[in-house]
Short mmCIF file of C-alpha atoms in Angstrom, two decimals:
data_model
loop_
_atom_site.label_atom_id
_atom_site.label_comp_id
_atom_site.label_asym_id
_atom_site.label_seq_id
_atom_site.Cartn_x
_atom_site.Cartn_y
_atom_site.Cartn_z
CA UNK A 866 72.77 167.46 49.00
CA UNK A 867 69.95 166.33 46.94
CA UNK A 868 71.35 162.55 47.44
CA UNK A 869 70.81 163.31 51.22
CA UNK A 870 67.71 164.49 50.98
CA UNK A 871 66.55 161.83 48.31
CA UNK A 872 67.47 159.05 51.03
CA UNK A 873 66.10 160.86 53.81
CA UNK A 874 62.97 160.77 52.25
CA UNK A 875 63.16 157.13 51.09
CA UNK A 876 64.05 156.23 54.74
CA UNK A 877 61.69 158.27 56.39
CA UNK A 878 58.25 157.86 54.12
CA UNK A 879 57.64 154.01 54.63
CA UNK A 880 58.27 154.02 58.31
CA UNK A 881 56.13 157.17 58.60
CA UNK A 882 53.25 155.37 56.26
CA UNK A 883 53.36 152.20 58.01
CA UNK A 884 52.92 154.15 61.78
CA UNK A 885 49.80 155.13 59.52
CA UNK A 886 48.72 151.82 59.04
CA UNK A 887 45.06 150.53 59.98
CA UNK A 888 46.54 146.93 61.10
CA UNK A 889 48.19 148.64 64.05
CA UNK A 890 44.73 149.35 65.95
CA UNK A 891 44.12 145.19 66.25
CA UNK A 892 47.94 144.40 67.42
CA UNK A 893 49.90 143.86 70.53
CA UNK A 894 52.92 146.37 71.34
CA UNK A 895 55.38 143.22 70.91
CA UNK A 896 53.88 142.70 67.43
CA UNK A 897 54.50 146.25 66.51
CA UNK A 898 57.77 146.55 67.53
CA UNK A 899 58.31 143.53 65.74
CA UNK A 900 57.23 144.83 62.12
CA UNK A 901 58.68 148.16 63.16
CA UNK A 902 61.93 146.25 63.52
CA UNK A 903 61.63 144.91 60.15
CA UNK A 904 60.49 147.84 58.03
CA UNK A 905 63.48 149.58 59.63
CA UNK A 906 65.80 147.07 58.68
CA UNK A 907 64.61 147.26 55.38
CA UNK A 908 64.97 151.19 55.13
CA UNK A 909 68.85 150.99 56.34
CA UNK A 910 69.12 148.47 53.91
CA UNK A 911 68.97 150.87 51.39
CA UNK A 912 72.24 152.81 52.77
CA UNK A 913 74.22 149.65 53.04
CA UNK A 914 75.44 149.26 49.10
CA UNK A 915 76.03 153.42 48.85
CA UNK A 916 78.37 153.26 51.78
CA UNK A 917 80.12 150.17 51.27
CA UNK A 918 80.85 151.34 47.31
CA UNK A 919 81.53 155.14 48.51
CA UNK A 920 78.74 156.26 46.70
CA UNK A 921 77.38 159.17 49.13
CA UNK A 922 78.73 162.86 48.55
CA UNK A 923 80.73 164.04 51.52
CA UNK A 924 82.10 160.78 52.87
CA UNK A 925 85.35 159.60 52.56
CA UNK A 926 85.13 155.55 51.72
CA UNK A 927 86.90 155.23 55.41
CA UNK A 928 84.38 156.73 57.04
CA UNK A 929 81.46 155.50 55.14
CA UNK A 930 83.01 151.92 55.50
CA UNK A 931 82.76 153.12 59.55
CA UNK A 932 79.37 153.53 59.30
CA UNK A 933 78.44 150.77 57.09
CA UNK A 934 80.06 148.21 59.85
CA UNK A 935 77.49 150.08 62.45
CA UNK A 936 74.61 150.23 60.08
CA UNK A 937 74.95 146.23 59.66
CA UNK A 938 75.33 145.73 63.28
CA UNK A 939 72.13 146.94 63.70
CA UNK A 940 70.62 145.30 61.26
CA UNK A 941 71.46 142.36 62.76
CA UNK A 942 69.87 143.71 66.32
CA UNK A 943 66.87 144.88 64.56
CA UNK A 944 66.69 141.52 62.50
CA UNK A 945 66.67 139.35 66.03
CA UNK A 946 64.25 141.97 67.47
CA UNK A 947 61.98 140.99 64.47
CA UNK A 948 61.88 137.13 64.50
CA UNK A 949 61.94 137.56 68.19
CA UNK A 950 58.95 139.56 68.56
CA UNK A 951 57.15 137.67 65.90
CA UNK A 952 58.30 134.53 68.01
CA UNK A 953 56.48 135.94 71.05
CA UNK A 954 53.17 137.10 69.31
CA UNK A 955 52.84 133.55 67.27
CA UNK A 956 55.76 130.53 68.13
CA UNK A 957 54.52 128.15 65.83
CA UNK A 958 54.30 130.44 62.99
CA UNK A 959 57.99 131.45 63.44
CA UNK A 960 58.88 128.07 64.36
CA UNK A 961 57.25 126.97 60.51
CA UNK A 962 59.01 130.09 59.07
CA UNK A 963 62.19 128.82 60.26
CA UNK A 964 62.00 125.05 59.66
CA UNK A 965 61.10 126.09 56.06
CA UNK A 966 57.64 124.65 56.37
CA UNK A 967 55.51 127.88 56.26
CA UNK A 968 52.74 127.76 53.95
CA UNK A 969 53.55 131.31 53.58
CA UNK A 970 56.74 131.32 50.66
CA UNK A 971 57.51 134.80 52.00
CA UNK A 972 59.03 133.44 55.14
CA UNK A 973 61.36 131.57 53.45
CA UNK A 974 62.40 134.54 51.79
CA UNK A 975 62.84 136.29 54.83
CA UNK A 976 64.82 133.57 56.74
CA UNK A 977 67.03 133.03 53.58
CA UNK A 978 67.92 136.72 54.10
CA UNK A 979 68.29 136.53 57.77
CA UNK A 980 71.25 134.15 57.30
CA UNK A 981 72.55 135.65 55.02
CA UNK A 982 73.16 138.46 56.95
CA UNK A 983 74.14 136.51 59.91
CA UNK A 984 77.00 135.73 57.30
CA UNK A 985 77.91 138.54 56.30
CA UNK A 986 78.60 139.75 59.79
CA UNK A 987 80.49 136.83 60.77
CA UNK A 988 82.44 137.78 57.74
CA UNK A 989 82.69 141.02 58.40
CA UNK A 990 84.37 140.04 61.83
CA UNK A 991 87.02 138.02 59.98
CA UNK A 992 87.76 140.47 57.23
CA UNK A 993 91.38 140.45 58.05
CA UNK A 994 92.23 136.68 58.74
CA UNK A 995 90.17 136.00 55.13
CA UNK A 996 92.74 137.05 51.69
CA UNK A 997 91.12 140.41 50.69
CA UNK A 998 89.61 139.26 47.49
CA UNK A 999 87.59 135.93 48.63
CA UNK A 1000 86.39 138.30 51.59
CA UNK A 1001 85.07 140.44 49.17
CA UNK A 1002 83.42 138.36 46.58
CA UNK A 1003 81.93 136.34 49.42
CA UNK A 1004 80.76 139.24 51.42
CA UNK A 1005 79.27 140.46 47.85
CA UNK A 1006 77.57 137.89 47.07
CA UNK A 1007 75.82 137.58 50.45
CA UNK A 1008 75.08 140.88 50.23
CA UNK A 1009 73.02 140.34 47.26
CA UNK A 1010 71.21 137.34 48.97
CA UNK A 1011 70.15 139.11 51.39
CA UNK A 1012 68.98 142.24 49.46
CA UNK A 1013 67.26 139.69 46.69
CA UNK A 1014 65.62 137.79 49.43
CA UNK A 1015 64.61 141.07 51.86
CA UNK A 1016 62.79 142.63 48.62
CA UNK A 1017 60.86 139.47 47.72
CA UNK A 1018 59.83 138.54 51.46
CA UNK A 1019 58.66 142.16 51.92
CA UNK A 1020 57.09 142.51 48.61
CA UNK A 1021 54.67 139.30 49.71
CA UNK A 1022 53.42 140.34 52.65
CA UNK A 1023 50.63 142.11 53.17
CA UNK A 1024 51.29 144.04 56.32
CA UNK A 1025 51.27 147.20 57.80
CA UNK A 1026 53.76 148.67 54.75
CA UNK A 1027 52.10 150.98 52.67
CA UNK A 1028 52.44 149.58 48.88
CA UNK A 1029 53.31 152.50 46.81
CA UNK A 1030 56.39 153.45 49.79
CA UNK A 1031 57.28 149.24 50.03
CA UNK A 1032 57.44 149.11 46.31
CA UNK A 1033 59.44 152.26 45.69
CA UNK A 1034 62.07 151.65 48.71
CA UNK A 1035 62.44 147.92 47.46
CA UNK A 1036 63.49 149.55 43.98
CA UNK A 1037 65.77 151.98 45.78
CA UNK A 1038 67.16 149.00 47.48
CA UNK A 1039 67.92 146.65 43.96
CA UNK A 1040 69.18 149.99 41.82
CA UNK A 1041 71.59 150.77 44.82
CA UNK A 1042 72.72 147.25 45.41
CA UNK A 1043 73.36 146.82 41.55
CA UNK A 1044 74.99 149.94 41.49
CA UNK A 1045 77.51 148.91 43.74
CA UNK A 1046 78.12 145.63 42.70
CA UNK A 1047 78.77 146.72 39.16
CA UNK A 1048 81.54 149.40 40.43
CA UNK A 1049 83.02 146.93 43.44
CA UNK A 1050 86.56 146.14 42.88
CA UNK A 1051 85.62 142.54 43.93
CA UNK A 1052 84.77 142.05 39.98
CA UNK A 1053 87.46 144.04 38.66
CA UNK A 1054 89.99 142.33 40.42
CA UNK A 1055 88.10 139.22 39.03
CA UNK A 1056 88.38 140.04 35.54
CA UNK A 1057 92.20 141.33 35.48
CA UNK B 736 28.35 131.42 45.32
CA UNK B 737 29.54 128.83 47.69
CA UNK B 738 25.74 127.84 48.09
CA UNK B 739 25.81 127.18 43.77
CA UNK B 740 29.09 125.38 44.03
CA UNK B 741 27.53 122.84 46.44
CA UNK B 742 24.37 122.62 44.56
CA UNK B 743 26.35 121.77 41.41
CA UNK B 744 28.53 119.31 42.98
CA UNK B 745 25.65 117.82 43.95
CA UNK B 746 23.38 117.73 40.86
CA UNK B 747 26.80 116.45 39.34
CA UNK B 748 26.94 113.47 41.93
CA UNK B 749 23.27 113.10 41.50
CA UNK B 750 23.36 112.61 37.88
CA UNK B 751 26.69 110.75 37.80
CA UNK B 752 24.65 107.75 40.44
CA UNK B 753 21.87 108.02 38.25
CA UNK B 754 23.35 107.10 35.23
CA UNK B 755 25.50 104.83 36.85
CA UNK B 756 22.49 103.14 38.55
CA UNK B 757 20.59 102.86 35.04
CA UNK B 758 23.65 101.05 33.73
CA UNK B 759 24.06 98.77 36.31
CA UNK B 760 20.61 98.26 37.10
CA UNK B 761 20.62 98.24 40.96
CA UNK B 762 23.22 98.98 43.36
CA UNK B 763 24.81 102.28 44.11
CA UNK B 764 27.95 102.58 42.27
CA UNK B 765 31.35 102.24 43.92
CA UNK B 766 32.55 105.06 41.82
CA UNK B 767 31.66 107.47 43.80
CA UNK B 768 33.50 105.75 46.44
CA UNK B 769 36.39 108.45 44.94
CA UNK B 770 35.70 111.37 46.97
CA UNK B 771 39.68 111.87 48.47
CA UNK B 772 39.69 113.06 52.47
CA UNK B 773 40.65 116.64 53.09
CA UNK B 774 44.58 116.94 53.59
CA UNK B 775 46.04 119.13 56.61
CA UNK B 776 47.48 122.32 55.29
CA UNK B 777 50.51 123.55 56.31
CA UNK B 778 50.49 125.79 59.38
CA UNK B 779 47.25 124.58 59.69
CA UNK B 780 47.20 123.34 63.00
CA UNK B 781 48.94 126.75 64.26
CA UNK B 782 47.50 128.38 67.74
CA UNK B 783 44.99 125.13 67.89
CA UNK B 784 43.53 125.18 71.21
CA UNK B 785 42.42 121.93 71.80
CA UNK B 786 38.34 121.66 73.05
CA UNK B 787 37.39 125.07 72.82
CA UNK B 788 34.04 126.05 73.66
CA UNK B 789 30.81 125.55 71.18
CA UNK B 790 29.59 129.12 71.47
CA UNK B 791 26.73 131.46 69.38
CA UNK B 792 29.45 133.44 68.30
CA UNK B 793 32.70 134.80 68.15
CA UNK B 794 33.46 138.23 70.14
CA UNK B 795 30.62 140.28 68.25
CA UNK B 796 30.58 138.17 64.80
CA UNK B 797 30.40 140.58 61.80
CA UNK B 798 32.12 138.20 59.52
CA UNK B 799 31.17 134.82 58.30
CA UNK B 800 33.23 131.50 58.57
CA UNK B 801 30.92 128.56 56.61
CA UNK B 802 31.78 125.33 55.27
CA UNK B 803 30.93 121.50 55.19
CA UNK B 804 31.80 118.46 56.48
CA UNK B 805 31.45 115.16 54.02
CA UNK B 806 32.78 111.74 54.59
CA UNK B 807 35.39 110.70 52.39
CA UNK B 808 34.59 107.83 49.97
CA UNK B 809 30.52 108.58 49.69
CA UNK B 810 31.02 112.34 49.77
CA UNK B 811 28.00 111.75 52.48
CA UNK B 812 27.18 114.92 54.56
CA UNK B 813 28.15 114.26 57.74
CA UNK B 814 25.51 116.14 60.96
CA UNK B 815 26.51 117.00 64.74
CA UNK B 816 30.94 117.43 63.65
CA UNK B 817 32.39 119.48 65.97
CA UNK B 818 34.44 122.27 64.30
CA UNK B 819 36.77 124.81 65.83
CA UNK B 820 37.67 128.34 64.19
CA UNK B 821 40.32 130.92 65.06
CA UNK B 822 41.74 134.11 63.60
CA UNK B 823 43.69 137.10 63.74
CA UNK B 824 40.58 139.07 64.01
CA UNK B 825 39.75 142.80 64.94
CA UNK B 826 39.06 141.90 68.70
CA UNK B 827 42.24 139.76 68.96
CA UNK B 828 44.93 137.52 67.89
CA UNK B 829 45.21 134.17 67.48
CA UNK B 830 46.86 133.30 70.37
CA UNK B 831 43.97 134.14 72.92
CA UNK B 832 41.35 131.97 74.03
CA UNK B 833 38.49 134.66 72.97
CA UNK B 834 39.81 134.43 69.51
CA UNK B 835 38.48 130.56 69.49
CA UNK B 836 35.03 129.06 68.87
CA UNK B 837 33.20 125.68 67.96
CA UNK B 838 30.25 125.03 66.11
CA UNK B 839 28.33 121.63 65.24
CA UNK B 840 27.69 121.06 61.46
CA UNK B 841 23.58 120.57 60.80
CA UNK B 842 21.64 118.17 59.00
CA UNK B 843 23.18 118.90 56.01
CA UNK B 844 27.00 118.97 56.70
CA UNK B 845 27.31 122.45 57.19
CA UNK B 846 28.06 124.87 59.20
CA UNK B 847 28.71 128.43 59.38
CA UNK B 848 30.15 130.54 62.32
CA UNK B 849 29.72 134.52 63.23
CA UNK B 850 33.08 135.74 64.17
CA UNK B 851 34.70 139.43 64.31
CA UNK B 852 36.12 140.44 61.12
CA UNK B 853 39.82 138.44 60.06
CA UNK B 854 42.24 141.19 59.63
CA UNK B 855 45.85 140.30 58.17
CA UNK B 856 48.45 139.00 60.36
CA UNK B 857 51.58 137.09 59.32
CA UNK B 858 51.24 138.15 56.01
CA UNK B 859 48.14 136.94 55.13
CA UNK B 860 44.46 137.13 56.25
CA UNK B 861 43.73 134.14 57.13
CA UNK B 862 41.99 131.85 59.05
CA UNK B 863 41.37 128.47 61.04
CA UNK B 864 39.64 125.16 60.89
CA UNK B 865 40.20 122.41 62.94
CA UNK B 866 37.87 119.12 62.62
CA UNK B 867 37.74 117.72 66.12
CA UNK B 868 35.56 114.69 67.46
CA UNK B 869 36.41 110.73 67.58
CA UNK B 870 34.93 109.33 64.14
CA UNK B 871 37.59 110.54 61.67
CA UNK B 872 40.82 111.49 61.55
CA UNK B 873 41.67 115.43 62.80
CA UNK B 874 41.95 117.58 59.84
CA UNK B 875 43.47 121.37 59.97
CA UNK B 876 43.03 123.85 57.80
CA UNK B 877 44.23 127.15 56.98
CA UNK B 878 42.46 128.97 54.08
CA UNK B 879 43.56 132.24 52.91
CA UNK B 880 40.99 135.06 52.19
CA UNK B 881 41.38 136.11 48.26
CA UNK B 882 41.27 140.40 49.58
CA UNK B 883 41.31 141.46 53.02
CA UNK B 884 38.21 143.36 53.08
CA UNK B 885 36.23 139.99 52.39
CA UNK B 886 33.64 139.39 55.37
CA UNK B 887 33.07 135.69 54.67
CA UNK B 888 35.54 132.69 54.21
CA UNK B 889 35.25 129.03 53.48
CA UNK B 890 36.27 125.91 54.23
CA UNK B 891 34.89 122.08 53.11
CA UNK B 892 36.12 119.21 54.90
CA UNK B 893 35.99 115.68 53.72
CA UNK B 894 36.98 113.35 56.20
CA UNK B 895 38.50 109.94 56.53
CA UNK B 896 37.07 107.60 58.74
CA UNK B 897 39.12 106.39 61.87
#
């Protein structure tokens, strides 16, 4: 129970404190829904490693791999929402971002991450035409590209994510992902 | 601070040609011919609206954009360069046409714009410079305030002749 509430909290505190956030006042809607897009990408994030490893109390590891497929199908809606809002509000900016010529090195980050996770639900959609143990060390390791590179690019920005909330989620994020890694079978299997 | 940092160049450059003129007796030296031109920054050129307006001021101004213009080579101040500015401000992004402004640099090579504050957007607060006119090559530039709350940024161009 106290997991629950833990990650409700985690979830719900950064998207509340950005809604708070003093940058909203001087942007468009499409730029808002945009960031909103992200920052709630980044918050399911955090769910994503506890599911896929079983971690959460009250779940079998059937059902939590059910929801873990839905969670990263939306991540991948919520991920096109965000370039494609950002798109509208400034095209050459994204158009830099995703040409790798940004001056800003957070959008690299962020891109990096982006397909990555395009990957990983590619993969996901092969799972059982792939042999069960590349699937899983290759859906792993994107996994961790895309959690390494989401924490960096949102760590850079300053945006409408309060820091205290950003920092703490991001550390959420890493401890879960690790935490998962270290107990996935795909090493196990490795190392037998 | 800015206004020091030019001086000093200056009395630098001064002193440098004076020495330089009491070794070689006459001519101004071709060593301060070194002066590099300004490179575009990255992302620079982003939003650019090209010919927008010379106007008194941005929006309702509360922040300061300043800078100078200097030919490349001679480090020369150059008068009269058009130069356009645009932000992610408080009265609008950097899309819209309201956003942009030109000013002329004076007598001196500088110039210095009254703009609505630059909020962050994209990350960064930031703003834009874009040297337009048909003397030197276009230069655009994209400096990055050092804390958000700043009300003044600036930019020096130094300019390669066409």
């Amino acid at each position: 129970m106290l997991v629950w509430a833990v990650l409700a909290i985690t979830i719900c505190v950064p998207i509340a404190a950005a809604a708070a956030s003093p940058l909203l006042a001087w942007r468009q809607p499409v730029y808002i829904i945009a960031g909103f897009a992200g920052i709630a990408a980044m918050a399911l994030l955090l769910l994503q490693p506890l599911l896929a490893a079983g971690l959460l109390p009250g779940l079998t590891l059937q059902r939590a791999r059910r929801i873990h497929r839905w969670i990263g199908g939306a991540l991948v809606a919520l991920v096109v929402l965000h370039v494609g809002g950002l798109w509208i509000t400034s095209p050459p900016d994204v158009v830099d971002a995703l040409l790798f010529t940004s001056p800003t090195p957070f959008s690299a980050w962020g891109v990096i991450a982006m397909w990555a996770l395009f990957g990983a639900a590619v993969l996901a959609g092969l799972r059982h035409r792939l042999r069960p143990r590349l699937w899983r060390r290759v859906h792993t390791a994107l996994a961790l590209v895309i959690v390494a590179g989401s924490i960096v690019h949102a760590l850079l920005i300053d945006g409408t994510m309060e820091t205290v909330s950003k920092v703490a989620l991001c550390a959420l994020v890493l401890v879960a992902t690790l935490k998962a890694v270290a107990g996935a079978r795909a090493w196990t299997i490795k190392r037998r | 601070m800015t206004e020091v940092f030019t001086t000093r160049r200056r009395l630098l450059a001064a002193t440098g040609a004076t020495v330089a003129a009491g070794m070689s007796g006459l001519i101004l030296p071709a060593r301060a011919a070194g002066l590099a031109p300004t490179p575009t920054m990255r992302g620079g050129a982003n939003n650019y609206l090209p010919g927008a307006p010379i106007v008194e001021r941005i929006g309702a101004g509360g922040f300061w954009m300043t800078g100078t213009v200097r030919r490349a080579g001679d480090g020369a101040p150059l008068a009269g360069q058009r130069v356009q500015i645009w932000a992610h401000t408080t009265e609008g992004h950097e899309r819209d046409p309201e956003s942009h402004g030109a000013t002329l640099t004076d007598a001196n090579g500088e110039f210095r714009l009254e703009m609505p504050q630059i909020v962050p957007a994209f990350g960064q607060a930031h703003g834009h410079l874009a040297y337009e006119g048909d003397g030197f090559e276009t230069v655009f530039l994209r400096p990055v305030m050092a804390s958000p709350n700043d009300t003044t940024l600036h930019a020096d161009f130094v300019l390669k002749p066409v």
